[in-house]
XYZ file of C-alpha atoms in Angstrom:
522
model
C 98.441 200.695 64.137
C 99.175 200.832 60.398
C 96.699 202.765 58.478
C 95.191 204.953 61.105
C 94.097 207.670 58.616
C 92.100 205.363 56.878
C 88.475 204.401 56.787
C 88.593 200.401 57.637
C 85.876 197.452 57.348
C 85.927 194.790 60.013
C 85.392 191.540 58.481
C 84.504 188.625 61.435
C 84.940 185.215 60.231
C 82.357 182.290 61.104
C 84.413 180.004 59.029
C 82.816 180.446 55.765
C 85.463 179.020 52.709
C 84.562 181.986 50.705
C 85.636 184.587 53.369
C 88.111 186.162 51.487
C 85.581 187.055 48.774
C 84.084 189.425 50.860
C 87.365 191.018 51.615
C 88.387 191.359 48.637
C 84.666 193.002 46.880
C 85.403 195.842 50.251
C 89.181 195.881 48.848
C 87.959 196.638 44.959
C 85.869 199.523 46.823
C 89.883 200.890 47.477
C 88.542 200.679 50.922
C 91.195 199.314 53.649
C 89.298 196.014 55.564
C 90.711 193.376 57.562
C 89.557 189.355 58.274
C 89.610 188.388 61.670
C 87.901 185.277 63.797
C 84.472 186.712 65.273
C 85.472 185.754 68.588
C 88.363 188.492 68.645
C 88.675 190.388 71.655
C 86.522 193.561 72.076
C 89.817 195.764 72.884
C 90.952 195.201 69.294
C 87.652 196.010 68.012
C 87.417 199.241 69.518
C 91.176 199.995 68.755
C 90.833 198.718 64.879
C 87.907 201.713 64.621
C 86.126 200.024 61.960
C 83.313 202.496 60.344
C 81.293 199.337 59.752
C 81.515 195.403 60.155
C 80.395 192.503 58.331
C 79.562 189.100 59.853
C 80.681 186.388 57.368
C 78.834 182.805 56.494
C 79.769 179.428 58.432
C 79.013 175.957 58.629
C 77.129 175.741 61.599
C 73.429 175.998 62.873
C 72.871 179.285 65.479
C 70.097 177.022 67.576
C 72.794 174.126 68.305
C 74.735 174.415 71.598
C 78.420 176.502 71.490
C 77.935 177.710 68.298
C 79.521 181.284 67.044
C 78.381 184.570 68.415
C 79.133 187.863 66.965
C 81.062 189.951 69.685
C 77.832 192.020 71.881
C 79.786 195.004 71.303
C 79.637 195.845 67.077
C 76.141 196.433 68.187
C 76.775 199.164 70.758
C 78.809 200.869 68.609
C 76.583 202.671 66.405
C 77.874 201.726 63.164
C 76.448 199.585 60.270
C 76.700 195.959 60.646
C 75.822 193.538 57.386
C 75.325 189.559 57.827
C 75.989 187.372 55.401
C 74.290 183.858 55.774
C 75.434 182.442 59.189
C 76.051 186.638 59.722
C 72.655 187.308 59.323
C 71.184 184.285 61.018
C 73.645 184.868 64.388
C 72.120 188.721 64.217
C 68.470 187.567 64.680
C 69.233 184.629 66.855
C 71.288 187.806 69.189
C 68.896 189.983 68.968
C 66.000 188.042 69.911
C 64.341 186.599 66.745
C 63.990 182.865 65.754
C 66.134 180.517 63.182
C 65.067 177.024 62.820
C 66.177 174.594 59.702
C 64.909 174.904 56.498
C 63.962 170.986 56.040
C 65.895 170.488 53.015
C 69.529 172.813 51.846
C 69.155 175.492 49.169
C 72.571 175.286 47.545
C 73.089 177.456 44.243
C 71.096 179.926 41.912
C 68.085 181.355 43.197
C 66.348 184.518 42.609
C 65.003 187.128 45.327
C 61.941 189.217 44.786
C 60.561 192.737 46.564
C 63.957 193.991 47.254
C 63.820 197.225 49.301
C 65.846 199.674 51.646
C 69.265 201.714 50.618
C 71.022 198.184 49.886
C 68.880 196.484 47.833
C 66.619 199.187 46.301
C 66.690 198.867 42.388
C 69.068 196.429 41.686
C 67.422 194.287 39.376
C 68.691 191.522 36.893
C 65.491 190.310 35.135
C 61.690 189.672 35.729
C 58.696 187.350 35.369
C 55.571 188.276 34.897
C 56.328 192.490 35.672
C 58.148 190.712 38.987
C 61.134 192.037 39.228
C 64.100 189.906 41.138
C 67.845 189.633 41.671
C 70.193 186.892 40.665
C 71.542 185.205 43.817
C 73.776 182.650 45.354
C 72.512 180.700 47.949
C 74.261 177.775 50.494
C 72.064 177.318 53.159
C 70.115 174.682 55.243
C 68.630 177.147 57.901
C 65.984 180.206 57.948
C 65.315 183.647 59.864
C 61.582 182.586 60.281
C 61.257 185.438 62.733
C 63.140 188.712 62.904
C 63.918 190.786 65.828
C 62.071 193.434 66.801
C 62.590 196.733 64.473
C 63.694 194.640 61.799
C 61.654 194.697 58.400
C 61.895 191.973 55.145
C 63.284 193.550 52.024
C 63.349 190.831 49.975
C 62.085 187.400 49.851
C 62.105 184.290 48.064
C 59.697 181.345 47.586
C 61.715 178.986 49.784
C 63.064 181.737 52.158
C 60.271 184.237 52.752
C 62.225 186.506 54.864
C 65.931 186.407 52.241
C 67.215 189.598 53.518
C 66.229 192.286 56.839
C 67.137 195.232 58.414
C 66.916 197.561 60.934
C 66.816 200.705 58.282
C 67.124 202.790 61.824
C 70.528 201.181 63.568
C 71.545 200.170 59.993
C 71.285 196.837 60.415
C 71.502 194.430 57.268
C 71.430 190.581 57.039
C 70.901 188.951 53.486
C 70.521 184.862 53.550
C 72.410 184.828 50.082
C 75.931 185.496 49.036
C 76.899 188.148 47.159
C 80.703 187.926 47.311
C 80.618 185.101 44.612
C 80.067 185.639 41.296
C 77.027 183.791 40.798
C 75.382 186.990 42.551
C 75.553 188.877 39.177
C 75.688 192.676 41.003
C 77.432 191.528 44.256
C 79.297 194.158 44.125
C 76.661 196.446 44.040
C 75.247 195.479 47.169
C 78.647 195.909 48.855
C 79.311 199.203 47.106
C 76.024 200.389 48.645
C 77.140 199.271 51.970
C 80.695 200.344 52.107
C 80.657 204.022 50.171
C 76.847 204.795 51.372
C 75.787 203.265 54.575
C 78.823 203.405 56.066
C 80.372 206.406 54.412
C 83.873 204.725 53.552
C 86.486 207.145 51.490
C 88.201 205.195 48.989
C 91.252 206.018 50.201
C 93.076 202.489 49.684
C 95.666 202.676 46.666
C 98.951 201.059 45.578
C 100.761 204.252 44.810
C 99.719 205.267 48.559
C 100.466 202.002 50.211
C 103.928 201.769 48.517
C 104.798 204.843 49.818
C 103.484 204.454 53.244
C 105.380 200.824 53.509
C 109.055 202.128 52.115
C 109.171 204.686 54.850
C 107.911 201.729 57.310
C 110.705 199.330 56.227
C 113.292 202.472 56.537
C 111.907 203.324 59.760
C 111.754 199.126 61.100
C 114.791 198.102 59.069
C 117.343 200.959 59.511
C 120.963 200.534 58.588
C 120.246 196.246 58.942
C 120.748 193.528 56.420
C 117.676 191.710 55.075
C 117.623 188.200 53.349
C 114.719 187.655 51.201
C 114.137 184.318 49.439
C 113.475 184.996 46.054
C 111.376 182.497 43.742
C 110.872 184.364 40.307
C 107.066 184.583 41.449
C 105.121 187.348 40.978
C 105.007 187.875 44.973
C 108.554 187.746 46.111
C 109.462 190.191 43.317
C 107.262 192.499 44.558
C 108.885 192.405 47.819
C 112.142 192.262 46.462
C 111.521 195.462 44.808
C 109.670 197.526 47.705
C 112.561 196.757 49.925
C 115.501 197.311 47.421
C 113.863 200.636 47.169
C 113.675 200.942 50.611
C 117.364 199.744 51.445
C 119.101 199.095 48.382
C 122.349 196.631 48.562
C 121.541 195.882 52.051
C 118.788 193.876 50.565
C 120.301 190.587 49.719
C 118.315 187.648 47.986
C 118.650 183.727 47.730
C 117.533 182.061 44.882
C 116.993 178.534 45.347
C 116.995 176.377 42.330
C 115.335 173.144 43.923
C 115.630 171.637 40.314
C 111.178 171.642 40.087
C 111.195 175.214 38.357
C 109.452 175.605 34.741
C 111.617 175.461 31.518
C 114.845 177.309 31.542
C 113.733 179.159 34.442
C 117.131 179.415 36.394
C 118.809 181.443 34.083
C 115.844 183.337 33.267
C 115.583 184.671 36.816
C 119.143 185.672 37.479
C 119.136 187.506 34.341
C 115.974 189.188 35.014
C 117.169 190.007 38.666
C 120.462 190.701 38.773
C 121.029 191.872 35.348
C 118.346 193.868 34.536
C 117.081 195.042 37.885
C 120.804 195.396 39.843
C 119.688 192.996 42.734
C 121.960 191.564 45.359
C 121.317 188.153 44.588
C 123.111 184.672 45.379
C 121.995 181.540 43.215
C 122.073 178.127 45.220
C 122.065 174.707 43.308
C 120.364 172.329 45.227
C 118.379 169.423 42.965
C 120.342 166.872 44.152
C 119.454 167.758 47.575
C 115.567 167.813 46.329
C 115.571 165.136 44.546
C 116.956 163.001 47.085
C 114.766 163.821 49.810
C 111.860 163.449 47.486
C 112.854 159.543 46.361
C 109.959 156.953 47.154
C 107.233 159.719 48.276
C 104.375 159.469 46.295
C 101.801 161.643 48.687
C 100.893 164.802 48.210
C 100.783 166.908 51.351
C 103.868 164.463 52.531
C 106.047 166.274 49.044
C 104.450 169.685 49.821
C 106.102 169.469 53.607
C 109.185 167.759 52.644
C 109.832 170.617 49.803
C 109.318 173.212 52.338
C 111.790 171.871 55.194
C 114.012 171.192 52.567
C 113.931 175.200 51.478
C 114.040 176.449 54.580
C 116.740 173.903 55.729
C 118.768 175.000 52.570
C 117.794 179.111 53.387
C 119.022 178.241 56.845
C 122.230 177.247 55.915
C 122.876 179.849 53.555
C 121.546 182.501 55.605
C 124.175 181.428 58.027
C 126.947 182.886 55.530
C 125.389 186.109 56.065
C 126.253 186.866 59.926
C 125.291 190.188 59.982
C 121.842 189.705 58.514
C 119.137 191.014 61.215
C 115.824 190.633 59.190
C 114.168 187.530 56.763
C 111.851 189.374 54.329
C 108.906 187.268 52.632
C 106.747 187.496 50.188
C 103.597 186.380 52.110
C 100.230 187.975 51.104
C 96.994 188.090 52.972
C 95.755 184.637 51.535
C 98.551 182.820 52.852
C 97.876 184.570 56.481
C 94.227 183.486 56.258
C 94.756 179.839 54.652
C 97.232 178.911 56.641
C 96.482 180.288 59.912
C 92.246 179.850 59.682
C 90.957 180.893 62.320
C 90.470 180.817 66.233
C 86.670 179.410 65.967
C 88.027 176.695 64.560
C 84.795 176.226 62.089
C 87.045 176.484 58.947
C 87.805 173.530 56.952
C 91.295 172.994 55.696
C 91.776 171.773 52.264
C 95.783 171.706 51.653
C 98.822 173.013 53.662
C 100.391 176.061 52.336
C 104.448 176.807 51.988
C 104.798 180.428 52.312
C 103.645 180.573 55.887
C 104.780 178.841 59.549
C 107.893 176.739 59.607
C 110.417 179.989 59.853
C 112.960 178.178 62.520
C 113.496 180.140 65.884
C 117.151 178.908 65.271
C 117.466 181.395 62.428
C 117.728 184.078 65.131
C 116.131 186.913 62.298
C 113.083 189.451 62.149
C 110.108 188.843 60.324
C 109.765 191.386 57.173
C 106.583 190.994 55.440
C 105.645 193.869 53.515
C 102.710 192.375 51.254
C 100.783 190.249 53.906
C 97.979 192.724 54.224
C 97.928 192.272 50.193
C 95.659 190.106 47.655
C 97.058 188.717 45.167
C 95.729 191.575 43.009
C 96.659 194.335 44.750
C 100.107 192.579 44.937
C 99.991 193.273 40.938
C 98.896 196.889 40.877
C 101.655 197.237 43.093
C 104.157 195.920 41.404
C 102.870 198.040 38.258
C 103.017 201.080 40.518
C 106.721 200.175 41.344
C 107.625 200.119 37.849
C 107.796 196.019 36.979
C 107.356 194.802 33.764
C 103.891 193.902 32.923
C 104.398 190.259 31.092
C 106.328 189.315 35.080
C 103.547 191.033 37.255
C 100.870 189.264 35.025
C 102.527 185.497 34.977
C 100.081 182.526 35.851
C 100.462 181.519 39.385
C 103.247 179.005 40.251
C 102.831 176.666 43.647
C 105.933 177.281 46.039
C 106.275 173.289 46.036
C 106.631 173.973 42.287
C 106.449 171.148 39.564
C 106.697 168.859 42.373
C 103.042 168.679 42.937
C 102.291 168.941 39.088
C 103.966 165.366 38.888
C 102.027 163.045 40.314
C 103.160 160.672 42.768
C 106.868 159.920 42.925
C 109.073 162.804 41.628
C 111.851 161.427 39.412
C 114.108 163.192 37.082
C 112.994 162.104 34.123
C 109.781 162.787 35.017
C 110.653 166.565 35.735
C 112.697 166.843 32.682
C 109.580 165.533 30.429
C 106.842 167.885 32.415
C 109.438 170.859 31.885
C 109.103 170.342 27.999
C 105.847 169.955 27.437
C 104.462 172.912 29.791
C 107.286 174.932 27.902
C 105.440 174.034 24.679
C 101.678 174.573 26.033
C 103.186 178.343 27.204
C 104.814 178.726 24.372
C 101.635 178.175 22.049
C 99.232 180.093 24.714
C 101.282 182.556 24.347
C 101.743 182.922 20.714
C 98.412 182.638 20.395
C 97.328 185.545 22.821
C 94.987 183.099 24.984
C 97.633 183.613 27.429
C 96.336 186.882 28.572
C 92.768 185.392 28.163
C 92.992 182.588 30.740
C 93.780 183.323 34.549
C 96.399 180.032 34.732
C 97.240 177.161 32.704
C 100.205 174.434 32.985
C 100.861 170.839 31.986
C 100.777 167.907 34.554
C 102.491 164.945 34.495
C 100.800 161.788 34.598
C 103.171 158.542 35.750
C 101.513 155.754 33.897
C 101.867 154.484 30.217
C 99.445 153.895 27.412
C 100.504 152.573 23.561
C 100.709 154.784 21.110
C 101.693 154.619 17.625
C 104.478 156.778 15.645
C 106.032 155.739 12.239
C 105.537 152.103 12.028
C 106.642 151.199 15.674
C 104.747 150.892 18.843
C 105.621 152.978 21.659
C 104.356 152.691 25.274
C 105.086 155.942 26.813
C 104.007 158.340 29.575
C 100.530 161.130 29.638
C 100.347 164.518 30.372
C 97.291 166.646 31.383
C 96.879 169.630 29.573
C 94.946 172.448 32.339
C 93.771 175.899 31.573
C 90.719 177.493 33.694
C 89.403 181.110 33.625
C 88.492 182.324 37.096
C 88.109 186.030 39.097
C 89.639 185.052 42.757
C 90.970 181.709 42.292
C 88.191 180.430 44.752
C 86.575 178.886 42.091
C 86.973 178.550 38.713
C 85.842 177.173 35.323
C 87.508 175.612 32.459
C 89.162 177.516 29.531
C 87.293 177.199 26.584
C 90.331 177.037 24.700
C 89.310 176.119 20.659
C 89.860 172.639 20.070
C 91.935 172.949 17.486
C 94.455 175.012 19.623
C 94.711 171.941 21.663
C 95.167 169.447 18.836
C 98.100 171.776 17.881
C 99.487 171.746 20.941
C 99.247 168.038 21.525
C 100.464 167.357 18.278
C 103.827 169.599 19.235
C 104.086 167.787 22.740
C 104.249 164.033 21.548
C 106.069 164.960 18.242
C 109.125 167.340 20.215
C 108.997 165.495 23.782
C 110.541 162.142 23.376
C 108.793 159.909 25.867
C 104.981 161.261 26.000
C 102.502 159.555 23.449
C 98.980 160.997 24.932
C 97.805 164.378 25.524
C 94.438 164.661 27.425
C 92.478 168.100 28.683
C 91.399 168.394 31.650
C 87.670 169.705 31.697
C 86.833 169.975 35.839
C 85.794 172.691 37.519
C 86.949 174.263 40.787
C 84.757 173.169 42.866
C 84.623 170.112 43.043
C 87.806 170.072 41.605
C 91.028 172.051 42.677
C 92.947 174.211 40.481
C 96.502 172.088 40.995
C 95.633 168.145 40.663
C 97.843 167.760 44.330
């Protein structure tokens, strides 16, 4: 098993959306933890060692019939267990206490008083009255209204009298709040606590170390073999482009596929970048026509996201078949992908969109799997790159969706629709850019909108096409707020847009929040 010198966390999953939260607070920690469904089998949990596991939220109600169970044996183990929500409510239910419904949902900010014990002690973000409390996020419609025996409060609130218990002697923890998001102000407190004190972790998880560790894997898998990577210009398959060049060198060779729904100019950009600058074996394929084509007359959403992907991997397929002695595909999936895509074996997860960089690899392609970043957020994907010696202003790039500018145009995908989207992102990049708000937002982009309003330029009328203007600041992409970009920036860049992009005669901003909003509009 990889990482077999390290201290781990064993995340179980009851299906709660912001799962990956908690992973990633435990990854911050430079501790090494893993997500898995909480009906895995008790071999792996005794082979995965975990010095301590936590017990995620979920959707469900512990008192209905067939509902999740955490596995009986994390609690014969002897090691510190901490549930979160649904964690904390399956813990009493198991261990013999009561959970009954709340009569009404508590769903956002609350604040916990009288909070006690080595996880909780002292961490305070205001008072009332010389009452102390902690800032919270809560999502729940059910209540521990009695614990288990051995089991203590240590901390309540006025609408959930017992908000967090433990067992101080078996360190056992359960807190009805959620302090992955964050809305819980010192979160990460409370998981530093658990992680580096109650269950003794050694931060022992680093880039530097893991690129090491994973160049002597890929020598060790990959040997004297050829591996084809598909490479995107993203910030992810560089990454992996890089680790394994440095791993293999020329027997690394890439495919760029230009599927004609890059950004502005991008093409060019990344064959300079790669092979130029960076020496890799790369081969450029021009396919548009083929995209374009496929895409004619499909106006839905997840319908372009699939037909983009069997398209690319139809198109890698065929190119990869020039290559007869190639033995491995490389990828640049990361650990999000894994858990999006894949959910989990409970099946209490709700799935909100598809997602291109995982499933679909053909058996017919006859090749290995290499994925060297899919234990990696996206995060840690950057420090590594850093580590490996990539350019900051490429490892720092806003996020780009594999289906690319085909889901920024709504509905049908034409050319001219593409060609006008290209320009006007270009100039919104351009301005962020030159303005330094790039660095200060977490993603922005232009979408194009396929319907006409009149405008007004010179003394003619014109009756041309809108674009959406996006920009939203966010820590883990799980939700997010909108940029508070000065609304004179966006007059300027408006004002560029319909004077420079013949063809679009509005500009609007798109205010919405993620949730209940997504980040892309498809």
């Amino acid at each position: 098993m990889l990482h077999k010198d390290l201290d781990k966390i064993l995340i179980l999953d009851f299906g709660s959306q912001v799962t990956q939260l908690i992973a990633r607070r435990v990854r911050e920690l430079n501790v090494y933890c893993e997500i898995h469904p909480y009906n895995i089998s008790e071999k792996f949990i005794q082979e995965f060692s975990p010095k301590g596991v936590i017990l995620s939220g979920g959707p469900n109600s512990v008192y209905a019939n067939n509902t999740p169970k955490a596995p009986e044996i994390i609690f014969k183990l002897n090691i510190p267990i901490l549930g979160i929500c649904y964690g904390m409510q399956t813990i009493a239910e198991q261990l013999g206490g009561i959970v009954e419904s709340s009569g009404k949902r508590e769903f956002g900010y609350a604040e916990i008083y009288n909070c006690q014990s080595e996880l909780l002690n002292g961490i305070i973000d205001g008072s009332h009255e010389n009452k102390s409390f902690m800032q919270v996020w809560m999502s729940h419609g059910d209540k521990v209204t009695k614990m288990p025996e051995g089991f203590e409060v240590i901390a309540t609130n006025e609408s959930c009298p017992i908000a967090a218990m433990a067992n101080t002697h078996k360190h056992i923890y359960g807190v009805q709040f959620h302090p992955e998001v964050t809305h819980t102000k010192q979160g990460q407190e409370l998981y530093r606590r658990f992680v580096m004190f109650i269950c003794k972790c050694k931060p022992s998880w680093t880039m530097p170390n893991y690129a090491s560790e994973t160049i002597n894997n890929i020598k060790n898998q990959v040997g004297n073999d050829k591996v084809i990577l598909a490479l995107s210009g993203g910030v992810d398959s560089s990454v992996a482009a890089t680790l394994i060049d440095k791993a293999i060198g020329k027997n690394l060779i890439c495919i760029f596929v230009d599927n004609g729904l890059l950004r502005y100019n991008e093409a060019p950009q990344v064959m300079q970048t790669y092979k130029d600058n960076m020496g890799l074996n790369i081969i450029k394929i021009d396919a548009q026509d083929e995209f374009y084509t496929a895409l004619k007359g499909v106006s839905d959403p997840e319908q372009k996201r699939k037909i983009i992907g069997k398209l690319f991997i139809d198109i890698f397929q065929r190119e990869s078949a020039k290559i007869p002695d190639a033995k491995w595909l490389a990828q640049g999936t990361i650990y999000p992908d894994v858990i999006e895509s894949a959910g989990s074996s409970s099946n209490v997860s709700h799935n909100i969109k598809s997602h291109h960089n995982v499933g679909g690899l053909p058996d017919s392609l006859h090749l290995k799997l290499l994925e060297p970043l899919r234990e990696l957020f996206k995060d840690e994907v950057r420090s590594l790159g850093i580590s490996l010696g990539l350019p900051k202003n490429m490892i720092y790039r806003h996020p780009f969706p594999g289906p690319g500018l085909g889901v920024r145009i709504l509905g049908e995908v034409k050319v001219e629709y593409v060609s006008l989207l290209q320009k006007a992102d270009n100039i919104f990049i351009e301005e962020l850019q030159s303005s330094g708000y790039y660095d200060k937002v977490s993603q922005a982009f232009a979408v194009f909108l396929p319907v006409k309003s009149v405008g007004v330029m010179g003394d003619g009328r014109t009756y041309d096409y809108v674009v959406s203007l996006r920009a939203v600041e966010t820590s883990d992409f799980m939700t997010a707020n909108v940029a508070n970009l000065p609304f004179e920036f966006i007059t300027k860049v408006a004002n560029r847009i319909i004077n420079e992009v013949n063809g679009i005669n509005r500009v609007v901003y798109d205010v919405s929040g993620k949730p209940p909003s997504t980040i892309e509009w498809e």
